[in-house]
Amino acid sequence: QVQLVESGGGLVQAGGSLRLSCTAAGRTFSSYAMGWFRQAPGKEREFVAAISRSGASTYYSEPVKGRSTISRDDAKNTVYLQMNSLKPEDTAVYYCAARRSYTVSPYANNYDYWGQGTQVTVSS
């Protein structure tokens, strides 16, 4: 089992930036590939970004590609999502997820553990 806790969400103006963080309990953080997903009211949960177990490979969804960067710091048991040039359509609850695999995946069903989410609200 691994416990994930997201932080860093909040209210930001369009065009602004946020850095989301996800911290994990335990000493086996480096054994997991990590991902970020988001869910807006009335919509399905959708993939945002993922990073491999080694940190060497990353993968982004088209809506955030070029504006976002996922990274990890295994010494701190933390994965980050830096989001720039935020748009109102980025408004959602953002979830951190962990997968017992080396590789990245955009599919929610491939992830084993989930955090409770952090709210991101972008105003125009």
Coordinates of C-alpha atoms in Angstrom, one line a residue:
Q1 CA 0.0 0.0 0.0
V2 CA 1.1 3.6 -0.7
Q3 CA -0.6 6.7 0.5
L4 CA -0.6 9.7 -1.9
V5 CA -1.4 13.3 -0.9
E6 CA -1.7 16.1 -3.4
S7 CA -1.1 19.8 -2.7
G8 CA -0.4 23.1 -4.6
G9 CA -3.8 23.7 -6.1
G10 CA -5.7 26.9 -5.8
L11 CA -7.2 29.8 -7.6
V12 CA -5.2 31.4 -10.4
Q13 CA -5.8 33.8 -13.3
A14 CA -5.7 32.7 -16.9
G15 CA -2.2 32.8 -18.1
G16 CA -0.7 32.1 -14.7
S17 CA 1.2 29.1 -13.3
L18 CA 0.9 26.5 -10.6
R19 CA 3.1 23.7 -9.4
L20 CA 1.2 20.7 -8.0
S21 CA 3.0 18.3 -5.7
C22 CA 2.2 14.7 -4.7
T23 CA 3.9 13.1 -1.7
A24 CA 3.9 9.4 -1.0
A25 CA 4.3 7.5 2.2
G26 CA 6.9 4.7 2.5
R27 CA 10.4 4.1 1.1
T28 CA 9.4 2.4 -2.1
F29 CA 8.4 5.5 -4.1
S30 CA 11.0 4.8 -6.8
S31 CA 9.3 1.5 -7.5
Y32 CA 6.4 3.2 -9.1
A33 CA 5.6 5.0 -12.4
M34 CA 3.5 8.0 -11.6
G35 CA 0.7 9.9 -13.3
W36 CA -1.5 12.9 -13.0
F37 CA -5.2 12.9 -14.0
R38 CA -7.9 15.5 -13.7
Q39 CA -11.7 15.5 -13.5
A40 CA -14.0 18.5 -14.1
P41 CA -17.7 18.5 -12.8
G42 CA -19.9 16.3 -15.0
K43 CA -16.9 15.0 -17.0
E44 CA -14.9 11.8 -17.0
R45 CA -11.5 11.6 -15.4
E46 CA -8.9 12.3 -18.0
F47 CA -5.2 11.7 -18.3
V48 CA -2.8 14.7 -18.0
A49 CA 0.8 13.5 -17.7
A50 CA 2.9 10.5 -16.6
I51 CA 6.5 9.7 -15.8
S52 CA 8.4 6.4 -15.8
R53 CA 9.9 4.8 -12.8
S54 CA 13.4 6.0 -13.7
G55 CA 12.1 9.5 -14.6
A56 CA 13.7 9.2 -18.1
S57 CA 10.4 9.0 -20.0
T58 CA 7.4 11.3 -19.9
Y59 CA 4.1 11.5 -21.7
Y60 CA 1.6 14.3 -21.9
S61 CA -2.0 14.7 -23.1
E62 CA -2.6 17.0 -26.0
P63 CA -4.4 19.7 -24.1
V64 CA -1.4 20.3 -21.8
K65 CA 1.5 19.4 -24.1
G66 CA 3.9 22.3 -24.3
R67 CA 2.5 24.0 -21.2
S68 CA 3.2 21.4 -18.5
T69 CA 6.2 19.5 -17.1
I70 CA 6.1 16.4 -14.9
S71 CA 9.1 15.5 -12.8
R72 CA 10.0 13.4 -9.8
D73 CA 12.3 13.6 -6.8
D74 CA 12.6 10.1 -5.3
A75 CA 14.7 11.3 -2.3
K76 CA 11.6 13.4 -1.3
N77 CA 9.0 10.8 -2.4
T78 CA 7.4 13.5 -4.5
V79 CA 6.2 13.9 -8.0
Y80 CA 5.5 17.4 -9.4
L81 CA 3.3 18.9 -12.2
Q82 CA 4.4 22.3 -13.3
M83 CA 1.6 24.0 -15.3
N84 CA 2.1 27.2 -17.2
S85 CA -0.2 29.4 -19.4
L86 CA -3.2 28.1 -17.5
K87 CA -6.6 28.3 -19.2
P88 CA -10.2 28.2 -17.7
E89 CA -10.6 24.8 -19.2
D90 CA -7.8 23.5 -17.0
T91 CA -10.2 23.9 -14.0
A92 CA -10.6 20.5 -12.4
V93 CA -9.7 18.4 -9.4
Y94 CA -6.2 17.0 -10.1
Y95 CA -5.3 13.5 -8.9
C96 CA -2.0 11.9 -8.4
A97 CA -1.7 8.2 -9.1
A98 CA 0.9 5.4 -8.7
R99 CA 1.5 2.4 -10.9
R100 CA 3.7 -0.7 -10.1
S101 CA 5.6 -0.5 -13.4
Y102 CA 8.7 0.9 -15.0
T103 CA 6.7 2.5 -17.8
V104 CA 4.3 5.4 -18.4
S105 CA 0.6 4.8 -19.1
P106 CA -2.3 7.2 -19.9
Y107 CA -4.9 4.7 -18.8
A108 CA -6.5 5.2 -15.3
N109 CA -7.2 1.5 -15.0
N110 CA -3.5 0.8 -15.1
Y111 CA -2.9 2.7 -11.8
D112 CA -3.0 1.0 -8.4
Y113 CA -3.1 3.9 -5.9
W114 CA -4.8 7.3 -6.0
G115 CA -4.7 10.5 -3.9
Q116 CA -7.7 12.5 -2.8
G117 CA -7.1 15.3 -5.3
T118 CA -6.4 19.0 -5.2
Q119 CA -8.6 21.7 -6.7
V120 CA -7.3 23.9 -9.5
T121 CA -9.5 26.8 -10.5
V122 CA -8.5 29.1 -13.4
S123 CA -10.5 32.3 -13.9
S124 CA -10.6 34.4 -17.0

